[in-house]
Coordinates of C-alpha atoms and ligand atoms in Angstrom, one line a residue:
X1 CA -13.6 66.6 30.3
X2 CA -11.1 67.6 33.4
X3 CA -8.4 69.5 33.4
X4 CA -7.1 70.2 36.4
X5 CA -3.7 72.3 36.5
X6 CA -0.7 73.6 38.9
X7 CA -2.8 72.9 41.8
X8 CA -1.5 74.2 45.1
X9 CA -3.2 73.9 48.8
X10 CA -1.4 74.4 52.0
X11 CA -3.2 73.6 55.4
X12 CA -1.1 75.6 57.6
X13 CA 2.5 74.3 57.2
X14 CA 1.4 71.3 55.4
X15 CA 2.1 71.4 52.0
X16 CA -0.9 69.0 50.9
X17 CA -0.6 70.0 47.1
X18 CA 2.4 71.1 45.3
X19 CA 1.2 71.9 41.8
X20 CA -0.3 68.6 40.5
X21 CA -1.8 67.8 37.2
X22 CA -4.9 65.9 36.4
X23 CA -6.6 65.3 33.1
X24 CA -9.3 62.4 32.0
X25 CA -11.3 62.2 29.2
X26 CA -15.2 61.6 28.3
X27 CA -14.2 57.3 28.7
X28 CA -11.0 57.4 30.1
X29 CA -10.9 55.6 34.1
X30 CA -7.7 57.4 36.0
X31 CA -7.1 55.5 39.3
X32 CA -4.8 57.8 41.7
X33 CA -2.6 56.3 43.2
X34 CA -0.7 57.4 46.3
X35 CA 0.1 56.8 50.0
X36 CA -1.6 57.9 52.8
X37 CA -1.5 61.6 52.5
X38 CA -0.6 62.0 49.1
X39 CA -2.9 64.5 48.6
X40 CA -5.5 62.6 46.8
X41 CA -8.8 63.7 49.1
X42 CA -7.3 67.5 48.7
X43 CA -7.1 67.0 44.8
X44 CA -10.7 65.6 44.5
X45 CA -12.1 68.2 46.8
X46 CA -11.4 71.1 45.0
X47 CA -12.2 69.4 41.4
X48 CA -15.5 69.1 43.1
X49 CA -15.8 72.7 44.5
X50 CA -15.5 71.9 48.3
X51 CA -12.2 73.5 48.5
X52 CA -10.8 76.5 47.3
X53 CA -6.8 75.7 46.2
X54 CA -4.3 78.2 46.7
X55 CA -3.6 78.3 42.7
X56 CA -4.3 76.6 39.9
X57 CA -7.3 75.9 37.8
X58 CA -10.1 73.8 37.3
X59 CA -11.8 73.3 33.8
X60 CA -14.5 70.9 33.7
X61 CA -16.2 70.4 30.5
X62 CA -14.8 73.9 29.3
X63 CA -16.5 75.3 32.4
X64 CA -14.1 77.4 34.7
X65 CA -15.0 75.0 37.9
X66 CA -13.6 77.5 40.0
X67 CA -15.1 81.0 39.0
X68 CA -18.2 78.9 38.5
X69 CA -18.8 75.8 41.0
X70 CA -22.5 75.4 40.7
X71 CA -22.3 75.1 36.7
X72 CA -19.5 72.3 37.2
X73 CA -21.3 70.6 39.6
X74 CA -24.1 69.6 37.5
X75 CA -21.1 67.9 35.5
X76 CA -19.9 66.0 38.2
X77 CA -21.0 62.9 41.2
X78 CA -18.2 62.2 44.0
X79 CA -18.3 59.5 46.7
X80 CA -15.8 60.9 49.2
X81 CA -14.5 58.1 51.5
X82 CA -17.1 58.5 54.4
X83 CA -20.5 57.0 53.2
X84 CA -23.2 60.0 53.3
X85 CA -26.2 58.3 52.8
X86 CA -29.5 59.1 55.1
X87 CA -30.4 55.8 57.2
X88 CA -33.9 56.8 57.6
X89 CA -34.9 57.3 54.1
X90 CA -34.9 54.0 52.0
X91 CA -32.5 53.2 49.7
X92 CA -35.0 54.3 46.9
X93 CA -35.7 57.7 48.8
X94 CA -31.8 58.0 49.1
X95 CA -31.5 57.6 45.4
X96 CA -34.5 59.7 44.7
X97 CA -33.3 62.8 47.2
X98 CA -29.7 62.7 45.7
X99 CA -31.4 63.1 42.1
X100 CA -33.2 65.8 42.5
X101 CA -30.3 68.0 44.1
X102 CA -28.9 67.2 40.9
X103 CA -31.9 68.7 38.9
X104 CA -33.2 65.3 38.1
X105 CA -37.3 65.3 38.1
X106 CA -40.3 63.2 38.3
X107 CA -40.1 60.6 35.8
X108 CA -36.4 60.8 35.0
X109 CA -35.4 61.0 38.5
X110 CA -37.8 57.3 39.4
X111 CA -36.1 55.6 36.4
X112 CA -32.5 56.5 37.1
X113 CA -33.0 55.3 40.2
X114 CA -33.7 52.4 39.2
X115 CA -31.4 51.9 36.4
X116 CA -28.7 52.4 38.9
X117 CA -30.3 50.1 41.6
X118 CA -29.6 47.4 39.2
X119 CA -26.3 48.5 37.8
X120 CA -25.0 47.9 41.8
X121 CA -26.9 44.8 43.0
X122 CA -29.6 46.8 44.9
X123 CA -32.8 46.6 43.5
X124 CA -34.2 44.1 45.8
X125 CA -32.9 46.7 48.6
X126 CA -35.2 49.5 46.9
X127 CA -37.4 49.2 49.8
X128 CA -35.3 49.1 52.9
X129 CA -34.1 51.2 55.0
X130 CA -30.7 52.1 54.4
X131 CA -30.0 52.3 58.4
X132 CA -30.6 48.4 58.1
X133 CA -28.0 47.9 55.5
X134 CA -25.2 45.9 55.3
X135 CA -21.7 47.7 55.2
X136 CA -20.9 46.6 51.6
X137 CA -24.3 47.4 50.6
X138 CA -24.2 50.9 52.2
X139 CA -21.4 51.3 50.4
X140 CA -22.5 50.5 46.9
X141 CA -25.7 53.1 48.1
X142 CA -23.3 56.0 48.3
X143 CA -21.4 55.0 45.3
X144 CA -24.9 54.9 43.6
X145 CA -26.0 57.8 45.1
X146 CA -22.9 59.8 42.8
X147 CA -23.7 58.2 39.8
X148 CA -27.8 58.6 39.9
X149 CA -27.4 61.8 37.8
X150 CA -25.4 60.4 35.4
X151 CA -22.4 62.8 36.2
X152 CA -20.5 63.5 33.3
X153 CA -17.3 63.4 35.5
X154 CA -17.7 60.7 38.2
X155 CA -15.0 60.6 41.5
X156 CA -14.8 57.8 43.7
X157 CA -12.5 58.0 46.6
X158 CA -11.5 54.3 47.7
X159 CA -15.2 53.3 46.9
X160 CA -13.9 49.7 48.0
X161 CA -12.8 50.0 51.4
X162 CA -14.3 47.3 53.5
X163 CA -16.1 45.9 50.7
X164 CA -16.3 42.2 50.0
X165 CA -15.2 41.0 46.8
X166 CA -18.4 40.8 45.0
X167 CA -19.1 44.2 46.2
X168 CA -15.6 44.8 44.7
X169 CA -16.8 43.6 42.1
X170 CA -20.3 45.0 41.2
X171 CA -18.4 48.3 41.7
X172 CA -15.7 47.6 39.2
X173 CA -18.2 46.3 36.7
X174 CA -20.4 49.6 37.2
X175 CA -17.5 51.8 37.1
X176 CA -16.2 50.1 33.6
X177 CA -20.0 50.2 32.6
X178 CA -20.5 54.2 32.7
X179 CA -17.1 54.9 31.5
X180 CA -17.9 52.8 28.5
X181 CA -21.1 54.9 28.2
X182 CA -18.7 57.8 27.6
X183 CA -18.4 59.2 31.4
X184 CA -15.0 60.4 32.8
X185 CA -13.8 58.6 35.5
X186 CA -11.3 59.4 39.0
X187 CA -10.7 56.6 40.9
X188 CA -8.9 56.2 44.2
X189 CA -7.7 53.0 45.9
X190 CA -4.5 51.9 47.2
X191 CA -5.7 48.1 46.4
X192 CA -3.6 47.2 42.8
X193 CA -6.2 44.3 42.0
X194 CA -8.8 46.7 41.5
X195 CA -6.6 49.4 38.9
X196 CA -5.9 46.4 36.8
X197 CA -9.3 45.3 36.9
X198 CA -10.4 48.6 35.7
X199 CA -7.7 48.7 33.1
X200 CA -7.4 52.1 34.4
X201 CA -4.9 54.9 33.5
X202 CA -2.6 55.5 35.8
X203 CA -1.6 58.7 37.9
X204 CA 1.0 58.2 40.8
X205 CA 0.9 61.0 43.3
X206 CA 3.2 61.7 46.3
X207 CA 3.6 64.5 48.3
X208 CA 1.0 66.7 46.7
X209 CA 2.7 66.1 43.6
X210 CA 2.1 63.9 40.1
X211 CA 5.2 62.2 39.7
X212 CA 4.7 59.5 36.8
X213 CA 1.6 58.8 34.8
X214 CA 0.6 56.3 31.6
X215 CA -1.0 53.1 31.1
X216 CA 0.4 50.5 33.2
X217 CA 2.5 48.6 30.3
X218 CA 4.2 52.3 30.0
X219 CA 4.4 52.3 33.8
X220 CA 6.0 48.8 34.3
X221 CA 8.4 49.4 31.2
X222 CA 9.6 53.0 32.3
X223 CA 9.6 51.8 35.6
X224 CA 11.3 48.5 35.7
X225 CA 12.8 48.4 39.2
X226 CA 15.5 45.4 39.2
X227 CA 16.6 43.3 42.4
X228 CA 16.4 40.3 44.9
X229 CA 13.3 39.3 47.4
X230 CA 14.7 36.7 49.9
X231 CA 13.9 34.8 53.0
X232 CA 16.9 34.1 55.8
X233 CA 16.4 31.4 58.4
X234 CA 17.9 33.4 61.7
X235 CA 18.4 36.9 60.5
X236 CA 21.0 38.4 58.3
X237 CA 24.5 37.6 58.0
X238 CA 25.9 40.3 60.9
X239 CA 28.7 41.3 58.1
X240 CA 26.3 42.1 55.1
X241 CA 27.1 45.4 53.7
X242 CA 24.0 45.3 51.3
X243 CA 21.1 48.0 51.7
X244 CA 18.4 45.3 52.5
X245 CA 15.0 45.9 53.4
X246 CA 13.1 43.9 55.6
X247 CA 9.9 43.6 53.9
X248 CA 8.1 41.3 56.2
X249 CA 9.1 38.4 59.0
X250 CA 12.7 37.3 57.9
X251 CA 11.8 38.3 54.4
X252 CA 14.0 40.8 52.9
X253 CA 14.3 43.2 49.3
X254 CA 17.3 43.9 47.9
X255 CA 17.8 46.9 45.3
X256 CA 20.1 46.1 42.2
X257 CA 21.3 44.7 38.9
X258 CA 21.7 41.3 41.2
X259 CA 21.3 37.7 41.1
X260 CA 21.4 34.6 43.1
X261 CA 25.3 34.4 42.4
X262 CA 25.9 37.9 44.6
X263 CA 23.4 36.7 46.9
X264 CA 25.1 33.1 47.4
X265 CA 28.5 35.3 47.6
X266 CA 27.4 37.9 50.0
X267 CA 25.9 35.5 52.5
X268 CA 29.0 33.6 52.5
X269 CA 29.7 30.7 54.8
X270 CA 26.1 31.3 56.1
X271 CA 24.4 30.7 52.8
X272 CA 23.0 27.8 54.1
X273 CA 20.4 30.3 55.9
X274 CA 19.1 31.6 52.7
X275 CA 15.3 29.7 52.3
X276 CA 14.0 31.0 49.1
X277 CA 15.5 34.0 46.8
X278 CA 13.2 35.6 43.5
X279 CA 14.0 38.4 41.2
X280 CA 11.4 41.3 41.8
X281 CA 8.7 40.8 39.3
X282 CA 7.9 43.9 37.0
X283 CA 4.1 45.0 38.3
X284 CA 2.5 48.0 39.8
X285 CA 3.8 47.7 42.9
X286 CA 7.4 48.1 41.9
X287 CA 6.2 50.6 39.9
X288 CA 5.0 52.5 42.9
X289 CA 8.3 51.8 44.5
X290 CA 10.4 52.6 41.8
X291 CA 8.9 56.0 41.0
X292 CA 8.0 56.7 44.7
X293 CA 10.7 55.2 46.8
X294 CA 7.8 53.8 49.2
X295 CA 5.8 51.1 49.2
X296 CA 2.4 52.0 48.6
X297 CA 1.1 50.6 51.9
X298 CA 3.7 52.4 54.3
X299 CA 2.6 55.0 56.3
X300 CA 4.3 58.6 54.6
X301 CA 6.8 59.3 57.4
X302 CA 7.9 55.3 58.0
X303 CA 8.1 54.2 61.3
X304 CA 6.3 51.8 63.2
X305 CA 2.9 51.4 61.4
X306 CA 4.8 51.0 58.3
X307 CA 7.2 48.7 59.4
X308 CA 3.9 46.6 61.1
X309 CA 2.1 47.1 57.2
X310 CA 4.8 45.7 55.6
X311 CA 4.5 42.5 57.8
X312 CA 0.6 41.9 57.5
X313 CA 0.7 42.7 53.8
X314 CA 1.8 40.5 50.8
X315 CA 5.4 41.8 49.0
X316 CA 6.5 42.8 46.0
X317 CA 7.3 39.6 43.8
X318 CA 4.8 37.5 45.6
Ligands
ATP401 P1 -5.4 59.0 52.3 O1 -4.9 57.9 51.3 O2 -5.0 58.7 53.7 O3 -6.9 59.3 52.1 P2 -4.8 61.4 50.7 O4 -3.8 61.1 49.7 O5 -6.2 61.5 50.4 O6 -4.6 60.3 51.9 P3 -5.1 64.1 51.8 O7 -6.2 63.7 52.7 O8 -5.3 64.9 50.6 O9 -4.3 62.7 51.4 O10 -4.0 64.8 52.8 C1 -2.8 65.4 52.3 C2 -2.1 66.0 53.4 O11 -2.8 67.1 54.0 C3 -1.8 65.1 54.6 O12 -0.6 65.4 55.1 C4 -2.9 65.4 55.6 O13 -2.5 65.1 56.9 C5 -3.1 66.9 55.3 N1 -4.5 67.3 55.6 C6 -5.6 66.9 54.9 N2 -6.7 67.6 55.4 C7 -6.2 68.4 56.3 C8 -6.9 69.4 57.1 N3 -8.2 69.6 57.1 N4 -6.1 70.1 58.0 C9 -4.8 69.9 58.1 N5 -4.1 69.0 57.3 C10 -4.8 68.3 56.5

């Protein structure tokens, strides 16, 4: 269904896309996955024609999406990250206008709209206002408003963000619902929950480039990342020569073919310190650190708002 190839954008010296790949099949759900500023937005924008890339190509449905954008956007329904919906029209309206840009009339248009209504827990909403929404429900609205034409190819760019869990979940469920109907499906989130939940194919992107991609069994057994998560009462030993990373308050990660035996031996006399040690679990997230050398939550550059992320967030292993 897509086919995106060897894309490449630059915005002035940043290199936002360095030839990345995407592909997903009629069926197939592909969440990206990447840090902030992977280059996900960019990727999505010019599959959808809002961007022009600096090279590559775009098939979509064997149409040439960039010689000819308005055939490939019939094919296609995005939610970008910002909600667009209008708050003076009603939620109905909203669903109504966004079909008929699509080419959806009379009939066809009134019973999509409806169909999708239900599909995201809305149809009680039909009538209101969407200025006198909730957040989570504004949000399903926009996600709703991409899918009212039935898009061959639907893109959701972290659909979930601020959404409560059974907005999470609606979404999920109406996500796995049109891909089962045979729809393609691009998915962005940096919440791991939500890809397994999708049973989602996975594409890990970092610095404007794909750099691992499979199911997630493939992932987690290509990717097996082995070592120690531990917590130290007072700090570490001042003598440690380990490369430890401090992963939250006094908990620490260790990289390595290790076990509790080094751990005891490297801490010393001041073992006694040591409150809890775990091997790192095989999952997604030591996946994404394996393949990625970050943490999916750090900020791209480090620094202080990653260091802060890595405290507020739960860890790898946990
Ligand atoms: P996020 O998870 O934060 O949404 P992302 O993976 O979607 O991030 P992009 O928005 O594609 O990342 O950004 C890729 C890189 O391009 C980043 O370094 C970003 O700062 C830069 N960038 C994006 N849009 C612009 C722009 N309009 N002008 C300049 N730089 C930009």
């Amino acid at each position: 269904m897509l086919r995106a190839t060897d894309l490449t954008k630059a915005y002035g010296e940043v290199q936002a896309l360095n030839g990345a790949d995407l592909s997903v099949e009629p069926g197939q759900v592909v969440s990206l996955l990447g840090r902030n500023g992977a280059g996900k937005t960019t990727m999505l924008s010019i599959i959808a024609g809002l961007l022009r890339p600096d090279a590559g190509s775009v098939e979509l449905g064997g149409i040439d999406a960039l010689a000819k954008p308005e055939a490939a956007a019939k094919l296609l329904g995005i939610a970008p990250q910002e909600t667009g919906i209008y708050t003076v029209l009603t939620v109905r309206q909203n669903l109504e206008f966004f079909g008929e840009l699509s080419g959806l009339n009379g009939s066809a248009r009134a019973s999509r709209a409806s169909e999708v209504a239900e599909q995201l827990g809305l149809t009680s909403l039909l009538d209101r206002r969407a200025g006198k929404l909730s957040g989570g429900e504004a949000r399903r609205l926009h996600t709703a408003c991409a899918l009212v034409h039935a898009p061959k190819l639907l893109m959701l760019d972290e659909p979930t963000v601020g959404a409560d869990v059974a907005t999470r979940l609606q979404l999920i469920e109406a996500v796995r619902g049109l891909a089962a109907e045979g729809a393609a499906v691009v998915y962005t989130t940096h919440y791991l929950p939500e890809v397994e939940a999708l049973d989602a194919d996975i594409v890990i992107i970092d610095d404007g480039r794909v750099l691992a991609e499979g199911t997630r069994e493939q992932l987690v057994a290509e990717h097996e990342l082995r070592g120690l998560r531990f917590v130290v009462d007072g700090g570490l030993p001042s003598g440690l020569q380990w490369d430890v990373t401090e992963v939250g308050e006094g908990t620490y990660r260790v990289l390595g073919d290790l076990d509790m035996r080094d751990l005891l031996a490297a801490f010393g006399p001041e073992s006694d310190r040591l409150v809890s040690v775990e091997a790192l679990k095989p999952d997604l997230e030591t996946v994404f650190l394996a393949v990625t050398g970050n943490r999916l939550d750090a900020e791209p550059d480090g620094g202080p708002d990653a260091r802060a992320a890595a405290q507020t967030t739960e860890e790898v292993g946990s």
